[in-house]
Short mmCIF file of C-alpha atoms in Angstrom, two decimals:
data_model
loop_
_atom_site.label_atom_id
_atom_site.label_comp_id
_atom_site.label_asym_id
_atom_site.label_seq_id
_atom_site.Cartn_x
_atom_site.Cartn_y
_atom_site.Cartn_z
CA MET A 1 155.36 170.33 125.15
CA ARG A 2 158.88 169.62 123.80
CA VAL A 3 159.96 169.69 119.83
CA LEU A 4 163.16 168.23 118.79
CA HIS A 5 164.10 170.01 115.42
CA VAL A 6 166.67 168.39 113.41
CA ASP A 7 168.36 170.60 110.68
CA ASP A 8 171.88 170.86 109.61
CA ASP A 9 171.48 174.43 108.22
CA SER A 10 172.48 176.83 111.11
CA GLY A 11 170.63 179.66 109.44
CA ASP A 12 167.34 177.39 109.37
CA ARG A 13 167.64 176.70 112.76
CA GLU A 14 167.96 180.09 113.91
CA LEU A 15 164.70 181.18 111.88
CA LEU A 16 162.84 178.29 113.42
CA ARG A 17 164.02 179.18 116.83
CA LEU A 18 162.40 182.88 116.02
CA ALA A 19 159.15 181.65 114.61
CA PHE A 20 158.60 179.42 117.87
CA GLU A 21 159.69 182.35 120.20
CA ASN A 22 157.37 184.38 118.39
CA ALA A 23 154.25 181.98 117.38
CA ALA A 24 154.43 179.07 119.64
CA PRO A 25 155.75 180.36 123.15
CA ALA A 26 154.06 177.45 124.67
CA LEU A 27 156.53 174.99 123.02
CA GLU A 28 160.28 174.02 124.29
CA LEU A 29 162.25 174.00 121.37
CA GLU A 30 165.67 171.65 121.06
CA GLN A 31 167.50 171.56 118.09
CA ALA A 32 169.84 168.78 116.83
CA GLU A 33 172.39 169.95 114.08
CA ASP A 34 172.52 166.55 112.20
CA GLY A 35 171.24 163.09 111.97
CA ALA A 36 173.71 161.61 114.39
CA ALA A 37 173.00 164.21 117.04
CA ALA A 38 169.11 163.52 116.86
CA LEU A 39 169.93 159.90 117.22
CA GLU A 40 171.91 160.63 120.29
CA ARG A 41 169.18 162.77 121.68
CA LEU A 42 166.51 160.59 120.81
CA GLU A 43 168.18 157.80 122.63
CA ARG A 44 167.75 159.41 126.20
CA PRO A 45 164.80 160.67 128.29
CA PRO A 46 162.64 162.60 128.27
CA ARG A 47 161.10 161.96 124.65
CA PRO A 48 160.25 164.75 122.60
CA ASP A 49 156.41 165.44 121.83
CA LEU A 50 157.24 166.06 118.02
CA VAL A 51 160.18 165.74 115.69
CA LEU A 52 160.42 168.29 113.09
CA LEU A 53 163.01 166.79 110.46
CA ASP A 54 165.05 168.17 107.59
CA VAL A 55 165.67 165.29 105.18
CA ASN A 56 168.46 166.73 103.31
CA MET A 57 171.52 166.38 105.53
CA PRO A 58 175.05 165.04 104.98
CA GLY A 59 175.80 161.74 107.15
CA ILE A 60 172.86 160.28 108.58
CA GLY A 61 170.12 161.87 106.49
CA GLY A 62 166.67 162.78 107.58
CA PHE A 63 164.85 159.61 105.91
CA GLU A 64 167.61 157.41 108.00
CA VAL A 65 166.43 159.05 111.13
CA LEU A 66 162.81 158.78 110.25
CA GLU A 67 163.34 154.85 109.58
CA TRP A 68 165.39 154.83 112.65
CA ILE A 69 162.34 156.39 114.86
CA ARG A 70 159.88 153.87 113.18
CA GLY A 71 161.99 151.12 114.06
CA ARG A 72 162.35 151.65 117.85
CA ARG A 73 159.33 150.40 120.02
CA GLU A 74 160.16 153.08 122.77
CA LEU A 75 159.32 155.48 120.17
CA THR A 76 156.02 154.29 118.90
CA GLY A 77 153.50 157.06 118.20
CA LEU A 78 155.94 159.98 118.12
CA PRO A 79 155.07 162.26 115.56
CA VAL A 80 157.62 163.19 112.87
CA PHE A 81 156.76 166.06 110.59
CA VAL A 82 159.13 166.56 107.84
CA LEU A 83 160.11 170.08 107.11
CA SER A 84 162.20 170.41 103.97
CA SER A 85 163.10 172.90 101.39
CA SER A 86 162.37 170.26 98.84
CA GLY A 87 158.72 169.97 97.67
CA GLU A 88 159.58 167.27 95.17
CA PRO A 89 156.70 164.44 94.85
CA ARG A 90 159.50 161.79 94.86
CA ASP A 91 160.57 163.28 98.46
CA VAL A 92 157.03 163.56 99.79
CA GLU A 93 156.21 160.14 98.66
CA ARG A 94 159.41 158.59 100.07
CA ALA A 95 158.97 160.55 103.40
CA TYR A 96 155.58 159.30 104.04
CA GLU A 97 156.59 155.52 103.10
CA ALA A 98 159.33 155.71 105.69
CA GLY A 99 156.58 156.88 108.20
CA ALA A 100 156.35 160.52 108.19
CA SER A 101 153.27 162.06 109.78
CA SER A 102 153.19 165.03 107.72
CA TYR A 103 155.17 167.02 105.25
CA PHE A 104 155.90 170.89 104.96
CA GLU A 105 158.12 172.61 102.84
CA LYS A 106 160.15 175.32 104.32
CA GLY A 107 159.17 177.90 101.95
CA THR A 108 160.98 181.38 101.46
CA GLY A 109 160.81 183.90 103.96
CA PHE A 110 159.74 184.22 107.69
CA SER A 111 155.85 183.48 107.42
CA PRO A 112 155.81 180.20 106.39
CA LEU A 113 157.80 179.28 109.36
CA LEU A 114 155.44 181.10 111.72
CA GLU A 115 152.52 179.45 110.42
CA VAL A 116 153.97 175.98 110.85
CA ALA A 117 155.16 177.03 114.56
CA ARG A 118 151.72 178.29 115.33
CA GLY A 119 149.86 175.35 113.82
CA LEU A 120 152.31 172.83 115.81
CA GLN A 121 151.45 174.48 119.00
CA SER A 122 148.07 173.99 118.43
CA TYR A 123 148.30 170.51 117.23
CA LEU A 124 150.23 169.55 120.39
CA ARG A 125 147.74 171.25 122.70
CA VAL A 126 144.79 169.51 120.94
CA THR A 127 146.34 165.97 120.96
CA LYS A 128 148.44 166.18 123.93
CA VAL A 129 146.02 167.75 126.27
CA THR A 130 143.34 164.84 125.58
CA SER A 131 145.95 162.03 125.61
CA ARG A 132 147.49 163.14 129.13
CA MET B 1 128.85 163.13 88.29
CA ASN B 2 131.49 164.01 85.65
CA ILE B 3 135.03 162.29 85.48
CA ASP B 4 137.32 165.00 84.62
CA HIS B 5 140.90 163.74 83.18
CA ALA B 6 139.41 160.97 81.29
CA ARG B 7 142.34 161.24 78.74
CA ALA B 8 144.87 158.62 77.52
CA HIS B 9 147.57 157.40 80.12
CA ASN B 10 145.46 158.85 82.99
CA HIS B 11 144.79 156.76 85.85
CA ILE B 12 141.85 157.73 88.00
CA VAL B 13 140.47 156.34 91.40
CA LEU B 14 137.17 156.76 92.87
CA PHE B 15 136.31 155.76 96.56
CA SER B 16 132.76 154.85 96.38
CA PRO B 17 130.92 154.02 99.90
CA GLY B 18 127.95 152.75 97.55
CA ASP B 19 126.36 151.29 94.15
CA ARG B 20 124.45 154.45 93.48
CA THR B 21 127.67 156.91 93.31
CA LEU B 22 129.19 154.14 91.39
CA GLY B 23 126.86 153.40 88.66
CA ASP B 24 126.31 157.06 88.08
CA ALA B 25 130.25 157.91 87.89
CA VAL B 26 131.13 154.86 85.77
CA ALA B 27 128.22 154.87 83.13
CA GLY B 28 128.75 158.51 82.98
CA TYR B 29 132.63 158.12 82.23
CA LEU B 30 131.67 155.50 79.84
CA ALA B 31 128.71 156.76 77.91
CA ASP B 32 130.93 159.94 77.65
CA GLY B 33 133.76 158.17 75.93
CA LEU B 34 131.53 156.13 73.72
CA ALA B 35 129.65 159.22 72.53
CA GLN B 36 133.04 160.73 71.41
CA ASP B 37 133.91 157.29 69.19
CA GLU B 38 135.98 155.99 72.16
CA THR B 39 135.59 152.41 73.11
CA ALA B 40 135.10 150.98 76.69
CA LEU B 41 136.55 147.86 78.19
CA VAL B 42 134.70 147.14 81.84
CA ILE B 43 136.34 144.66 84.15
CA ALA B 44 133.91 144.32 86.96
CA THR B 45 131.80 141.68 88.92
CA PRO B 46 128.38 140.42 87.64
CA GLU B 47 126.65 142.74 89.74
CA HIS B 48 128.48 146.00 88.95
CA ARG B 49 128.06 144.85 85.18
CA ARG B 50 124.40 144.64 85.37
CA LEU B 51 124.25 147.97 87.33
CA PHE B 52 126.45 149.68 84.34
CA GLU B 53 124.20 148.34 81.84
CA ARG B 54 121.20 149.72 83.48
CA GLU B 55 122.58 152.89 84.04
CA LEU B 56 124.01 152.87 80.39
CA GLY B 57 120.57 152.43 79.04
CA ASP B 58 119.00 155.31 81.47
CA ARG B 59 121.78 157.23 79.64
CA GLY B 60 120.58 156.42 76.28
CA VAL B 61 123.40 153.99 75.47
CA ASP B 62 122.44 150.89 73.06
CA VAL B 63 124.31 148.51 75.26
CA ARG B 64 123.84 145.40 73.09
CA ALA B 65 124.48 147.45 69.86
CA ALA B 66 127.70 148.68 71.56
CA ALA B 67 128.75 145.26 72.24
CA ALA B 68 127.70 143.68 69.06
CA GLU B 69 129.75 146.52 67.47
CA ARG B 70 132.69 145.93 69.92
CA ARG B 71 132.79 149.23 71.03
CA LEU B 72 131.86 148.04 74.35
CA LEU B 73 133.50 144.86 76.03
CA MET B 74 132.68 143.69 79.54
CA LEU B 75 134.59 140.91 81.49
CA ASP B 76 134.13 139.47 84.79
CA ALA B 77 136.53 140.71 87.25
CA GLU B 78 137.48 137.85 89.22
CA GLU B 79 138.03 135.72 85.83
CA SER B 80 140.24 138.39 84.44
CA THR B 81 142.38 138.58 87.69
CA ALA B 82 142.98 134.64 87.48
CA LEU B 83 144.61 135.12 84.19
CA PHE B 84 147.47 136.96 85.53
CA MET B 85 147.55 136.46 89.44
CA THR B 86 149.86 134.28 91.61
CA ASP B 87 149.74 133.55 95.22
CA HIS B 88 153.16 135.90 95.11
CA GLY B 89 151.28 138.84 93.11
CA PRO B 90 150.41 139.86 89.86
CA VAL B 91 152.70 138.64 86.90
CA TRP B 92 153.51 141.79 84.60
CA PRO B 93 153.93 139.32 81.15
CA ARG B 94 150.77 137.59 81.65
CA PHE B 95 148.88 140.74 82.90
CA GLU B 96 149.89 142.30 79.72
CA GLN B 97 148.89 139.73 77.71
CA ALA B 98 145.46 139.61 79.13
CA ILE B 99 144.90 143.27 78.85
CA ASP B 100 146.15 143.53 75.52
CA GLY B 101 144.14 140.72 74.65
CA ALA B 102 140.93 142.15 75.79
CA LEU B 103 141.72 145.43 74.24
CA ALA B 104 142.42 143.52 70.77
CA ARG B 105 138.83 142.53 71.13
CA LEU B 106 137.50 146.03 70.73
CA ALA B 107 136.96 147.52 67.29
CA PRO B 108 139.77 149.67 66.46
CA SER B 109 139.32 153.01 67.43
CA GLY B 110 141.57 156.17 66.79
CA ARG B 111 140.10 158.11 69.67
CA GLY B 112 141.53 155.46 72.36
CA VAL B 113 140.11 153.29 75.10
CA ARG B 114 138.36 154.24 78.22
CA ALA B 115 138.88 151.27 80.72
CA TYR B 116 136.84 150.81 83.94
CA GLY B 117 138.46 148.13 86.44
CA GLU B 118 137.72 146.87 89.82
CA MET B 119 140.03 144.00 90.28
CA VAL B 120 142.28 145.76 92.57
CA ASP B 121 139.16 146.29 94.66
CA LEU B 122 138.58 142.64 94.82
CA LEU B 123 141.97 141.93 96.31
CA TRP B 124 141.75 144.71 98.47
CA MET B 125 138.80 143.67 99.95
CA ARG B 126 140.18 140.31 100.47
CA GLY B 127 143.00 141.65 102.38
CA ARG B 128 145.60 141.20 99.36
CA LYS B 129 146.21 145.04 99.75
CA ALA B 130 149.98 144.80 98.71
CA HIS B 131 149.15 142.79 95.76
CA ALA B 132 146.14 145.17 95.05
CA ILE B 133 149.02 148.04 95.21
CA GLU B 134 151.22 145.90 92.67
CA LEU B 135 148.37 145.51 90.13
CA GLU B 136 147.91 149.38 90.41
CA GLN B 137 151.58 149.92 89.33
CA LEU B 138 151.22 147.53 86.55
CA TRP B 139 148.17 149.41 85.37
CA THR B 140 150.27 152.55 85.30
CA ARG B 141 153.26 151.06 83.33
CA LEU B 142 151.04 149.49 80.68
CA LEU B 143 149.21 153.07 80.43
CA GLU B 144 152.30 154.44 79.65
CA THR B 145 152.34 152.75 76.17
CA ARG B 146 148.72 152.18 75.19
CA ARG B 147 146.00 154.93 74.13
CA ALA B 148 143.73 154.34 77.19
CA CYS B 149 142.84 155.80 80.51
CA LEU B 150 141.79 153.37 83.37
CA PHE B 151 138.89 154.45 85.84
CA CYS B 152 139.43 152.32 89.22
CA ALA B 153 136.91 152.01 91.97
CA TYR B 154 137.11 150.82 95.32
CA THR B 155 134.05 150.11 97.55
CA LEU B 156 135.41 152.07 100.61
CA ASP B 157 135.38 155.62 101.36
CA LEU B 158 137.57 158.30 103.15
CA LEU B 159 135.26 157.84 106.09
CA ASP B 160 135.47 154.11 106.33
CA SER B 161 137.59 153.23 109.55
CA SER B 162 138.47 149.76 108.11
CA ALA B 163 140.53 151.63 105.58
CA SER B 164 143.81 152.91 107.49
CA PRO B 165 144.98 156.46 106.31
CA ALA B 166 148.51 154.80 105.10
CA GLY B 167 146.49 152.03 103.18
CA LEU B 168 144.47 155.13 101.47
CA ASP B 169 147.57 157.06 100.85
CA GLU B 170 149.01 153.95 99.32
CA ILE B 171 146.08 153.61 97.04
CA LEU B 172 146.08 157.29 96.15
CA ALA B 173 150.03 157.40 95.71
CA ALA B 174 149.37 154.91 92.57
CA HIS B 175 147.05 156.97 90.46
CA SER B 176 147.28 160.28 88.68
CA HIS B 177 143.86 161.60 89.46
CA VAL B 178 140.92 161.18 92.27
CA VAL B 179 137.59 161.92 91.54
CA SER B 180 135.56 163.30 94.57
CA SER B 181 132.49 161.62 95.30
CA ALA B 182 131.42 164.64 97.76
CA GLY B 183 131.07 168.01 96.57
CA PRO B 184 131.86 171.26 98.56
CA GLU B 185 129.59 169.80 101.58
CA LEU B 186 132.49 167.72 102.67
CA ASP B 187 134.67 170.50 102.93
CA ALA B 188 132.33 172.75 105.03
CA ALA B 189 131.33 169.43 107.11
CA VAL B 190 134.86 168.58 107.65
CA ASP B 191 135.86 172.11 108.77
CA ASP B 192 132.63 172.03 111.24
CA ALA B 193 133.67 168.74 112.55
CA VAL B 194 137.40 169.84 113.26
CA ARG B 195 136.38 173.24 114.64
CA GLU B 196 133.95 171.35 117.18
CA ALA B 197 136.66 169.04 117.95
CA VAL B 198 139.56 171.21 118.78
CA GLY B 199 137.87 174.18 119.57
CA ASP B 200 137.69 177.65 117.77
CA GLU B 201 140.92 178.90 119.47
CA GLU B 202 143.18 176.15 117.85
CA PHE B 203 141.00 175.50 114.96
CA ALA B 204 142.50 178.47 112.76
CA ALA B 205 146.29 177.71 113.45
CA LEU B 206 145.26 173.89 112.65
CA ARG B 207 143.60 174.45 109.71
CA ALA B 208 146.52 176.60 108.41
CA LEU B 209 149.04 173.79 109.00
CA ILE B 210 146.71 171.24 107.26
CA GLN B 211 146.57 173.65 104.23
CA VAL B 212 150.32 173.95 104.02
CA SER B 213 151.07 169.94 104.42
CA LEU B 214 152.05 168.07 101.13
CA ARG B 215 150.64 164.82 100.11
CA PRO B 216 151.70 162.23 98.02
CA GLY B 217 149.61 161.34 95.01
CA PRO B 218 147.06 163.18 93.12
CA ALA B 219 145.35 166.52 94.08
CA MET B 220 142.38 166.20 96.44
CA SER B 221 139.99 168.72 97.49
CA TRP B 222 139.78 170.38 101.03
CA GLY B 223 137.69 168.31 102.81
CA GLU B 224 139.71 164.97 101.60
CA ARG B 225 142.96 166.33 102.23
CA ALA B 226 141.90 167.73 105.91
CA LEU B 227 139.97 164.58 106.51
CA LEU B 228 142.85 162.21 105.76
CA TRP B 229 145.21 164.37 107.83
CA ALA B 230 142.80 164.43 110.61
CA ARG B 231 142.32 160.85 110.44
CA ALA B 232 146.15 160.44 110.50
CA ASN B 233 147.25 162.85 113.01
CA LEU B 234 144.48 164.11 115.36
CA ALA B 235 143.84 160.44 117.02
CA PRO B 236 142.25 161.66 120.08
CA HIS B 237 139.56 163.16 118.12
CA SER B 238 139.64 161.66 114.86
CA ASP B 239 136.81 159.30 115.31
CA ARG B 240 134.57 161.77 116.64
CA ILE B 241 135.46 163.93 113.63
CA VAL B 242 134.72 161.51 111.35
CA GLU B 243 131.62 160.53 112.80
CA ARG B 244 130.10 163.98 112.82
CA VAL B 245 131.23 164.17 109.21
CA ARG B 246 129.34 161.10 108.28
CA ARG B 247 126.13 162.26 110.23
CA ARG B 248 126.31 165.88 108.51
CA LEU B 249 126.60 164.39 105.08
CA GLN B 250 123.71 161.83 105.78
CA GLU B 251 121.48 164.86 106.92
CA GLN B 252 122.26 166.58 103.80
CA ALA B 253 121.46 163.50 101.57
CA VAL B 254 118.08 163.00 103.46
CA ALA B 255 117.35 166.93 102.98
#
């Protein structure tokens, strides 16, 4: 089960990689450093099982990536979970309006990321196992 | 059922699966306001107006006297909607004029107005969902500058499969507060249903994930949040989860 993580912050990418290594070893993590790299990756197979998306990125931002994904027929049903440093209600509402499946705040420290990684592993296990 | 947050400028929503819950909630909200010298405006269907009159009477409110003293005004939802609704949606100046006209028919009160409305529900049930949301937004705009709070009710609930999670999200995002029609029993029922659907092994991690997820709109109970999340994201299991929650709540209601 493959997760595509999109985040322009190299420190946050590294923390999430460590969180997945520790708490979600069954998941294969791919990382893209910005919106453009995410679109390029999503253009080619294999399709990830889930996208974990930061929204505040320079260039092609997370909301634009999200809207692009929701406009692509071949990506129909792809879960996109936002993982952002912003917990502002305005950003949360905008993400859901753009088609986010769920929204998480990065929080501070490593343990919130461990919880998200562990939860995503369970989420993909229970949804993918049944649908395959 | 107590309606908290019945204060000026607040915009409250209840998802009510049946008249029993609705009558109890609305009559309690209105009676509480009248007892505090607030005035009350009700815009509802004829059936629901009769229901509220009965329920208010059961709570010791003299409905005829309150109406005669202009402390309580009941209007028809259909006729009221027609005053400002077009094929393209509600029109702000007409809406403002209609509601201000109704508020002006109430006796002056230094304590404010408790309004209850189901025009949005009429639109929603007729499939005019975008217009219902637009009307909610007009209400919110009006409430910013009037000493009034508004209580809306939709005759659907979170277990209603005809209401998509995205549609429910839109309604929720248009309100400042949500009234739960189920108590802590919903929390337990949802936990049990999700655990049964996904298994003990995955349940704890999944529950923690749902717990840290953020949602737009007003704060909700754990059971409501988890149910909406499951309906939106656990597609292979969501029907079973909803069915199990429904069955358990029905069993508890009978017991």
